[in-house]
Amino acid sequence: MEYGSEFESSANDSFLSEAKQLLPQGIYTRSGRDALFLIAEDLHNYNINTIYMPALCCPSMIDPFIHSGFKINYYAIGDGFQGTLKNSLIKEEACILVNSYFGKMSLAFHEVESLKLKNPHCKFLLDFTHSFLKYYKEINTLQIFDYCIASIRKWLYLPSGGGIFTENPIKVLNSKNYNFANLRKQALQSKDEYLQNLDGKLKDEYRRLLSQAEMELQAIDSPTAISLIDPASSEILERINKDLIAKVRIENAIELYDSLSTIQNHIRMILTKAEISSNPPLYFPVISNYRNDLQKKMAEDYSIYCPVIWPIPEKAYGVSKRADMISQSMLAIPCDQRYSIQDMRFISHCVKKALSCKN
């Protein structure tokens, strides 16, 4: 048994229905990266080539803007992932990116409203990947933002899938490059086979194919390389029971919270139970001074793969002490819909064993 990492192709089996559900109106792309490239291109229509981003963000959020010729400015993150962006720092027409960190916004909605009033020439972009299951039925509640994007494929088995939700009339090239999706389909079918018989050759194969698929994304360097979601992934999104996925994730995360609360001398919780319940979590995040050792031991001894999801960008290092600390010490524990309460208890037991030598 392995825990975490990419969703195998059978991971949706218990969550699919015959009836299709209406999806929020938007532009569904191959990935979140494609979505950001489309937004960067649209921003040029408003003579915007500067973006303010929180200091804690992943390279895939930054690269589309760098390739599109944007000047990148970073703003600091404080306690509770709350950012600080003073109006006096915004010197020109710009885009301001707000990120959801497990439902905690880098700029609170009232701050966005205030900045919008003082900077009517700016555009506001929300990356709500971490809040997708909270807001996918209520995109209209996010209308304070000019653009909302999400990398949907992080939530379930989905060969491709990103989304843009905006009232701006974005021009989309009808590109249908499905190489990325096809590679991921092959990879995650191989992962399924590997999990059934633990053949090391299959593990090597699915990892190779996933790396090849990621290289397809890394090769996107202009709007002309953007692609839309593939038909199979679009159908999965229409048929998947998102509410049931949200319910399982909340229950699993609460079990981890309860189980791990007894060792808070070694790890610190980032989320409260109320926050977990109101925003179904992508992972269960913890802070640990022993992050790197814990991550290694969980993978090597127990086959539990806990990612580091925000390695801080080199040019953002030093902008925010809090962001630097989170990047160096946060670990994301899997709590997704593939797993049961019993699995969460096993994962908690492994975390405790992995940290027992730190007493």
GROMACS .gro file of C-alpha atoms in nm:
model
  359
    1MET     CA    1   0.000   0.000   0.000
    2GLU     CA    2   0.115   0.351  -0.084
    3TYR     CA    3  -0.036   0.677   0.031
    4GLY     CA    4  -0.028   1.013  -0.147
    5SER     CA    5   0.116   1.132  -0.477
    6GLU     CA    6  -0.078   1.127  -0.805
    7PHE     CA    7  -0.425   0.974  -0.825
    8GLU     CA    8  -0.429   0.631  -0.988
    9SER     CA    9  -0.682   0.580  -1.268
   10SER     CA   10  -0.929   0.388  -1.048
   11ALA     CA   11  -0.934   0.656  -0.775
   12ASN     CA   12  -1.265   0.801  -0.897
   13ASP     CA   13  -1.455   0.470  -0.910
   14SER     CA   14  -1.655   0.526  -0.590
   15PHE     CA   15  -1.733   0.888  -0.672
   16LEU     CA   16  -1.873   0.878  -1.027
   17SER     CA   17  -2.242   0.900  -1.109
   18GLU     CA   18  -2.429   0.837  -1.432
   19ALA     CA   19  -2.600   1.175  -1.417
   20LYS     CA   20  -2.397   1.473  -1.529
   21GLN     CA   21  -2.377   1.784  -1.313
   22LEU     CA   22  -2.373   2.136  -1.449
   23LEU     CA   23  -2.025   2.286  -1.418
   24PRO     CA   24  -1.961   2.652  -1.336
   25GLN     CA   25  -1.942   2.864  -1.649
   26GLY     CA   26  -1.577   2.915  -1.733
   27ILE     CA   27  -1.288   2.828  -1.960
   28TYR     CA   28  -1.157   2.479  -1.886
   29THR     CA   29  -0.791   2.442  -1.975
   30ARG     CA   30  -0.530   2.167  -1.975
   31SER     CA   31  -0.378   2.296  -1.650
   32GLY     CA   32  -0.362   2.588  -1.412
   33ARG     CA   33  -0.048   2.695  -1.595
   34ASP     CA   34  -0.243   2.726  -1.921
   35ALA     CA   35  -0.506   2.930  -1.738
   36LEU     CA   36  -0.245   3.173  -1.606
   37PHE     CA   37  -0.096   3.217  -1.953
   38LEU     CA   38  -0.441   3.311  -2.085
   39ILE     CA   39  -0.485   3.566  -1.807
   40ALA     CA   40  -0.138   3.712  -1.864
   41GLU     CA   41  -0.225   3.758  -2.232
   42ASP     CA   42  -0.555   3.924  -2.143
   43LEU     CA   43  -0.385   4.160  -1.897
   44HIS     CA   44  -0.169   4.293  -2.179
   45ASN     CA   45  -0.491   4.424  -2.336
   46TYR     CA   46  -0.517   4.658  -2.035
   47ASN     CA   47  -0.150   4.763  -2.066
   48ILE     CA   48  -0.070   4.569  -1.749
   49ASN     CA   49   0.274   4.409  -1.730
   50THR     CA   50   0.336   4.414  -1.354
   51ILE     CA   51   0.203   4.165  -1.101
   52TYR     CA   52   0.211   4.157  -0.720
   53MET     CA   53   0.225   3.803  -0.581
   54PRO     CA   54   0.248   3.665  -0.227
   55ALA     CA   55   0.603   3.562  -0.137
   56LEU     CA   56   0.481   3.206  -0.080
   57CYS     CA   57   0.392   3.068  -0.422
   58CYS     CA   58   0.505   2.785  -0.647
   59PRO     CA   59   0.706   2.822  -0.971
   60SER     CA   60   0.410   2.713  -1.185
   61MET     CA   61   0.228   3.029  -1.074
   62ILE     CA   62   0.521   3.254  -1.157
   63ASP     CA   63   0.651   3.111  -1.485
   64PRO     CA   64   0.357   3.214  -1.707
   65PHE     CA   65   0.404   3.577  -1.606
   66ILE     CA   66   0.780   3.567  -1.651
   67HIS     CA   67   0.739   3.417  -2.000
   68SER     CA   68   0.479   3.686  -2.074
   69GLY     CA   69   0.722   3.965  -1.987
   70PHE     CA   70   0.578   4.071  -1.652
   71LYS     CA   71   0.766   4.243  -1.375
   72ILE     CA   72   0.714   4.031  -1.060
   73ASN     CA   73   0.683   4.199  -0.720
   74TYR     CA   74   0.633   3.993  -0.402
   75TYR     CA   75   0.443   4.094  -0.092
   76ALA     CA   76   0.497   3.956   0.258
   77ILE     CA   77   0.294   3.687   0.433
   78GLY     CA   78   0.231   3.705   0.807
   79ASP     CA   79   0.053   3.492   1.065
   80GLY     CA   80  -0.243   3.295   0.933
   81PHE     CA   81  -0.107   3.340   0.578
   82GLN     CA   82  -0.239   3.696   0.589
   83GLY     CA   83  -0.046   3.915   0.348
   84THR     CA   84   0.055   4.277   0.362
   85LEU     CA   85   0.029   4.497   0.053
   86LYS     CA   86   0.020   4.868   0.124
   87ASN     CA   87  -0.159   5.086  -0.125
   88SER     CA   88   0.146   5.315  -0.139
   89LEU     CA   89   0.351   5.028  -0.288
   90ILE     CA   90   0.127   5.002  -0.596
   91LYS     CA   91   0.289   5.255  -0.826
   92GLU     CA   92   0.139   5.161  -1.162
   93GLU     CA   93  -0.123   4.965  -1.348
   94ALA     CA   94  -0.084   4.613  -1.217
   95CYS     CA   95  -0.241   4.279  -1.146
   96ILE     CA   96  -0.266   4.176  -0.780
   97LEU     CA   97  -0.272   3.802  -0.718
   98VAL     CA   98  -0.443   3.667  -0.408
   99ASN     CA   99  -0.376   3.306  -0.312
  100SER     CA  100  -0.588   3.072  -0.104
  101TYR     CA  101  -0.375   2.873   0.141
  102PHE     CA  102  -0.608   2.594   0.256
  103GLY     CA  103  -0.886   2.854   0.258
  104LYS     CA  104  -0.681   3.130   0.423
  105MET     CA  105  -0.657   3.422   0.180
  106SER     CA  106  -0.329   3.607   0.131
  107LEU     CA  107  -0.536   3.927   0.121
  108ALA     CA  108  -0.873   3.936   0.295
  109PHE     CA  109  -1.175   4.020   0.081
  110HIS     CA  110  -1.227   4.354   0.256
  111GLU     CA  111  -0.864   4.446   0.180
  112VAL     CA  112  -0.918   4.359  -0.186
  113GLU     CA  113  -1.226   4.584  -0.188
  114SER     CA  114  -1.024   4.869  -0.037
  115LEU     CA  115  -0.738   4.827  -0.285
  116LYS     CA  116  -0.983   4.814  -0.576
  117LEU     CA  117  -1.141   5.142  -0.473
  118LYS     CA  118  -0.802   5.313  -0.453
  119ASN     CA  119  -0.661   5.146  -0.766
  120PRO     CA  120  -0.937   5.122  -1.027
  121HIS     CA  121  -0.671   5.070  -1.296
  122CYS     CA  122  -0.560   4.741  -1.138
  123LYS     CA  123  -0.693   4.390  -1.198
  124PHE     CA  124  -0.735   4.134  -0.922
  125LEU     CA  125  -0.670   3.762  -0.966
  126LEU     CA  126  -0.761   3.487  -0.718
  127ASP     CA  127  -0.598   3.144  -0.726
  128PHE     CA  128  -0.858   2.941  -0.536
  129THR     CA  129  -0.714   2.596  -0.611
  130HIS     CA  130  -0.712   2.523  -0.236
  131SER     CA  131  -1.074   2.636  -0.204
  132PHE     CA  132  -1.215   2.481  -0.520
  133LEU     CA  133  -1.452   2.243  -0.341
  134LYS     CA  134  -1.578   2.531  -0.125
  135TYR     CA  135  -1.652   2.774  -0.407
  136TYR     CA  136  -1.718   2.570  -0.722
  137LYS     CA  137  -2.096   2.605  -0.671
  138GLU     CA  138  -2.068   2.969  -0.567
  139ILE     CA  139  -1.827   3.127  -0.813
  140ASN     CA  140  -2.058   3.431  -0.816
  141THR     CA  141  -1.952   3.507  -0.455
  142LEU     CA  142  -1.600   3.576  -0.588
  143GLN     CA  143  -1.704   3.854  -0.826
  144ILE     CA  144  -1.485   4.101  -0.641
  145PHE     CA  145  -1.203   3.945  -0.846
  146ASP     CA  146  -1.156   4.010  -1.216
  147TYR     CA  147  -1.027   3.656  -1.265
  148CYS     CA  148  -1.044   3.336  -1.061
  149ILE     CA  149  -0.837   3.031  -1.150
  150ALA     CA  150  -0.797   2.679  -1.014
  151SER     CA  151  -0.581   2.377  -1.092
  152ILE     CA  152  -0.864   2.125  -1.063
  153ARG     CA  153  -0.660   1.814  -1.145
  154LYS     CA  154  -0.496   1.829  -0.801
  155TRP     CA  155  -0.825   1.716  -0.641
  156LEU     CA  156  -0.895   1.385  -0.815
  157TYR     CA  157  -0.794   1.152  -1.096
  158LEU     CA  158  -0.808   1.391  -1.391
  159PRO     CA  159  -0.572   1.359  -1.689
  160SER     CA  160  -0.595   1.735  -1.742
  161GLY     CA  161  -0.789   2.018  -1.589
  162GLY     CA  162  -0.759   2.383  -1.499
  163GLY     CA  163  -1.022   2.654  -1.497
  164ILE     CA  164  -1.068   3.029  -1.545
  165PHE     CA  165  -1.380   3.198  -1.414
  166THR     CA  166  -1.425   3.557  -1.526
  167GLU     CA  167  -1.670   3.797  -1.680
  168ASN     CA  168  -1.393   3.939  -1.896
  169PRO     CA  169  -1.429   3.831  -2.262
  170ILE     CA  170  -1.104   3.636  -2.288
  171LYS     CA  171  -1.003   3.529  -2.637
  172VAL     CA  172  -0.926   3.157  -2.644
  173LEU     CA  173  -0.748   2.972  -2.921
  174ASN     CA  174  -0.931   2.644  -2.980
  175SER     CA  175  -0.615   2.442  -2.925
  176LYS     CA  176  -0.660   2.072  -2.855
  177ASN     CA  177  -0.317   1.936  -2.772
  178TYR     CA  178  -0.391   1.626  -2.569
  179ASN     CA  179  -0.037   1.488  -2.539
  180PHE     CA  180  -0.022   1.589  -2.173
  181ALA     CA  181  -0.354   1.420  -2.093
  182ASN     CA  182  -0.266   1.106  -2.288
  183LEU     CA  183   0.068   1.068  -2.112
  184ARG     CA  184  -0.098   1.109  -1.774
  185LYS     CA  185  -0.367   0.855  -1.861
  186GLN     CA  186  -0.098   0.600  -1.945
  187ALA     CA  187   0.101   0.689  -1.633
  188LEU     CA  188  -0.190   0.663  -1.392
  189GLN     CA  189  -0.312   0.338  -1.543
  190SER     CA  190   0.039   0.203  -1.485
  191LYS     CA  191   0.023   0.331  -1.129
  192ASP     CA  192  -0.303   0.143  -1.082
  193GLU     CA  193  -0.138  -0.177  -1.202
  194TYR     CA  194   0.164  -0.112  -0.981
  195LEU     CA  195  -0.052  -0.070  -0.669
  196GLN     CA  196  -0.216  -0.405  -0.741
  197ASN     CA  197   0.104  -0.609  -0.782
  198LEU     CA  198   0.389  -0.380  -0.661
  199ASP     CA  199   0.600  -0.454  -0.970
  200GLY     CA  200   0.894  -0.212  -0.950
  201LYS     CA  201   0.913  -0.187  -1.330
  202LEU     CA  202   0.561  -0.046  -1.339
  203LYS     CA  203   0.656   0.211  -1.076
  204ASP     CA  204   0.951   0.322  -1.287
  205GLU     CA  205   0.723   0.337  -1.590
  206TYR     CA  206   0.451   0.550  -1.437
  207ARG     CA  207   0.706   0.788  -1.289
  208ARG     CA  208   0.879   0.820  -1.626
  209LEU     CA  209   0.551   0.899  -1.799
  210LEU     CA  210   0.451   1.155  -1.535
  211SER     CA  211   0.789   1.328  -1.575
  212GLN     CA  212   0.738   1.332  -1.950
  213ALA     CA  213   0.392   1.483  -1.904
  214GLU     CA  214   0.529   1.757  -1.676
  215MET     CA  215   0.790   1.839  -1.938
  216GLU     CA  216   0.499   1.903  -2.177
  217LEU     CA  217   0.373   2.169  -1.938
  218GLN     CA  218   0.716   2.319  -1.881
  219ALA     CA  219   0.743   2.365  -2.257
  220ILE     CA  220   0.450   2.610  -2.257
  221ASP     CA  221   0.618   2.944  -2.311
  222SER     CA  222   0.357   3.151  -2.495
  223PRO     CA  223  -0.022   3.183  -2.534
  224THR     CA  224  -0.003   3.000  -2.867
  225ALA     CA  225   0.101   2.684  -2.678
  226ILE     CA  226  -0.207   2.684  -2.454
  227SER     CA  227  -0.452   2.394  -2.474
  228LEU     CA  228  -0.802   2.328  -2.348
  229ILE     CA  229  -0.908   2.036  -2.128
  230ASP     CA  230  -0.937   1.697  -2.298
  231PRO     CA  231  -1.287   1.546  -2.352
  232ALA     CA  232  -1.238   1.253  -2.112
  233SER     CA  233  -1.138   1.487  -1.827
  234SER     CA  234  -1.429   1.716  -1.904
  235GLU     CA  235  -1.671   1.423  -1.871
  236ILE     CA  236  -1.511   1.317  -1.541
  237LEU     CA  237  -1.563   1.667  -1.404
  238GLU     CA  238  -1.930   1.655  -1.501
  239ARG     CA  239  -1.989   1.312  -1.343
  240ILE     CA  240  -1.773   1.324  -1.030
  241ASN     CA  241  -1.953   1.368  -0.698
  242LYS     CA  242  -1.766   1.669  -0.564
  243ASP     CA  243  -1.979   1.697  -0.251
  244LEU     CA  244  -1.896   1.340  -0.149
  245ILE     CA  245  -1.526   1.406  -0.212
  246ALA     CA  246  -1.550   1.716   0.010
  247LYS     CA  247  -1.723   1.516   0.287
  248VAL     CA  248  -1.459   1.241   0.290
  249ARG     CA  249  -1.172   1.491   0.293
  250ILE     CA  250  -1.320   1.684   0.585
  251GLU     CA  251  -1.374   1.364   0.787
  252ASN     CA  252  -1.021   1.241   0.713
  253ALA     CA  253  -0.860   1.574   0.801
  254ILE     CA  254  -1.052   1.596   1.130
  255GLU     CA  255  -0.933   1.244   1.218
  256LEU     CA  256  -0.573   1.353   1.152
  257TYR     CA  257  -0.629   1.663   1.363
  258ASP     CA  258  -0.758   1.459   1.656
  259SER     CA  259  -0.490   1.191   1.625
  260LEU     CA  260  -0.196   1.428   1.588
  261SER     CA  261  -0.304   1.685   1.847
  262THR     CA  262  -0.130   1.477   2.115
  263ILE     CA  263   0.219   1.546   1.970
  264GLN     CA  264   0.208   1.922   1.922
  265ASN     CA  265   0.551   1.952   2.079
  266HIS     CA  266   0.685   1.812   1.748
  267ILE     CA  267   0.432   1.941   1.496
  268ARG     CA  268   0.201   2.241   1.490
  269MET     CA  269  -0.140   2.247   1.330
  270ILE     CA  270  -0.208   2.509   1.066
  271LEU     CA  271  -0.584   2.461   1.048
  272THR     CA  272  -0.851   2.454   1.317
  273LYS     CA  273  -1.138   2.206   1.306
  274ALA     CA  274  -1.374   2.489   1.207
  275GLU     CA  275  -1.146   2.586   0.918
  276ILE     CA  276  -1.127   2.224   0.801
  277SER     CA  277  -1.506   2.194   0.807
  278SER     CA  278  -1.563   2.516   0.615
  279ASN     CA  279  -1.298   2.456   0.347
  280PRO     CA  280  -1.245   2.091   0.241
  281PRO     CA  281  -0.864   2.055   0.248
  282LEU     CA  282  -0.639   1.958  -0.039
  283TYR     CA  283  -0.395   1.817   0.221
  284PHE     CA  284  -0.363   1.824   0.597
  285PRO     CA  285  -0.078   2.074   0.654
  286VAL     CA  286   0.152   2.077   0.957
  287ILE     CA  287   0.458   2.273   1.063
  288SER     CA  288   0.757   2.079   1.195
  289ASN     CA  289   1.116   2.172   1.272
  290TYR     CA  290   1.198   1.819   1.158
  291ARG     CA  291   1.014   1.855   0.826
  292ASN     CA  292   1.283   1.713   0.596
  293ASP     CA  293   1.360   1.415   0.821
  294LEU     CA  294   0.990   1.346   0.869
  295GLN     CA  295   0.918   1.360   0.497
  296LYS     CA  296   1.205   1.123   0.420
  297LYS     CA  297   1.114   0.873   0.691
  298MET     CA  298   0.746   0.869   0.598
  299ALA     CA  299   0.834   0.788   0.237
  300GLU     CA  300   1.115   0.540   0.295
  301ASP     CA  301   0.974   0.350   0.593
  302TYR     CA  302   0.599   0.366   0.536
  303SER     CA  303   0.543   0.456   0.165
  304ILE     CA  304   0.350   0.767   0.269
  305TYR     CA  305   0.431   1.056   0.037
  306CYS     CA  306   0.391   1.399   0.193
  307PRO     CA  307   0.475   1.681  -0.049
  308VAL     CA  308   0.635   2.019   0.009
  309ILE     CA  309   0.389   2.226  -0.190
  310TRP     CA  310   0.538   2.576  -0.176
  311PRO     CA  311   0.914   2.583  -0.226
  312ILE     CA  312   0.979   2.956  -0.203
  313PRO     CA  313   1.093   3.130  -0.523
  314GLU     CA  314   1.458   3.237  -0.511
  315LYS     CA  315   1.377   3.604  -0.570
  316ALA     CA  316   1.107   3.596  -0.301
  317TYR     CA  317   1.340   3.464  -0.034
  318GLY     CA  318   1.387   3.723   0.240
  319VAL     CA  319   1.075   3.924   0.149
  320SER     CA  320   0.880   3.760   0.430
  321LYS     CA  321   1.023   3.580   0.734
  322ARG     CA  322   0.692   3.401   0.783
  323ALA     CA  323   0.686   3.279   0.421
  324ASP     CA  324   1.047   3.162   0.450
  325MET     CA  325   0.963   2.968   0.767
  326ILE     CA  326   0.654   2.804   0.616
  327SER     CA  327   0.844   2.705   0.303
  328GLN     CA  328   1.118   2.545   0.514
  329SER     CA  329   0.899   2.366   0.768
  330MET     CA  330   0.553   2.290   0.628
  331LEU     CA  331   0.459   1.937   0.523
  332ALA     CA  332   0.134   1.831   0.353
  333ILE     CA  333  -0.012   1.499   0.475
  334PRO     CA  334  -0.250   1.317   0.238
  335CYS     CA  335  -0.614   1.311   0.351
  336ASP     CA  336  -0.792   1.266   0.021
  337GLN     CA  337  -1.091   1.059  -0.082
  338ARG     CA  338  -0.891   0.746  -0.164
  339TYR     CA  339  -0.848   0.678   0.204
  340SER     CA  340  -1.060   0.577   0.503
  341ILE     CA  341  -1.062   0.680   0.867
  342GLN     CA  342  -0.858   0.366   0.938
  343ASP     CA  343  -0.599   0.484   0.684
  344MET     CA  344  -0.580   0.819   0.865
  345ARG     CA  345  -0.518   0.639   1.193
  346PHE     CA  346  -0.239   0.441   1.032
  347ILE     CA  347  -0.084   0.758   0.886
  348SER     CA  348  -0.104   0.929   1.227
  349HIS     CA  349   0.060   0.627   1.388
  350CYS     CA  350   0.343   0.646   1.132
  351VAL     CA  351   0.393   1.019   1.193
  352LYS     CA  352   0.422   0.952   1.567
  353LYS     CA  353   0.668   0.667   1.511
  354ALA     CA  354   0.873   0.878   1.270
  355LEU     CA  355   0.897   1.155   1.530
  356SER     CA  356   0.949   0.929   1.832
  357CYS     CA  357   1.328   0.960   1.803
  358LYS     CA  358   1.295   1.338   1.851
  359ASN     CA  359   1.187   1.311   2.216
   0.00000   0.00000   0.00000
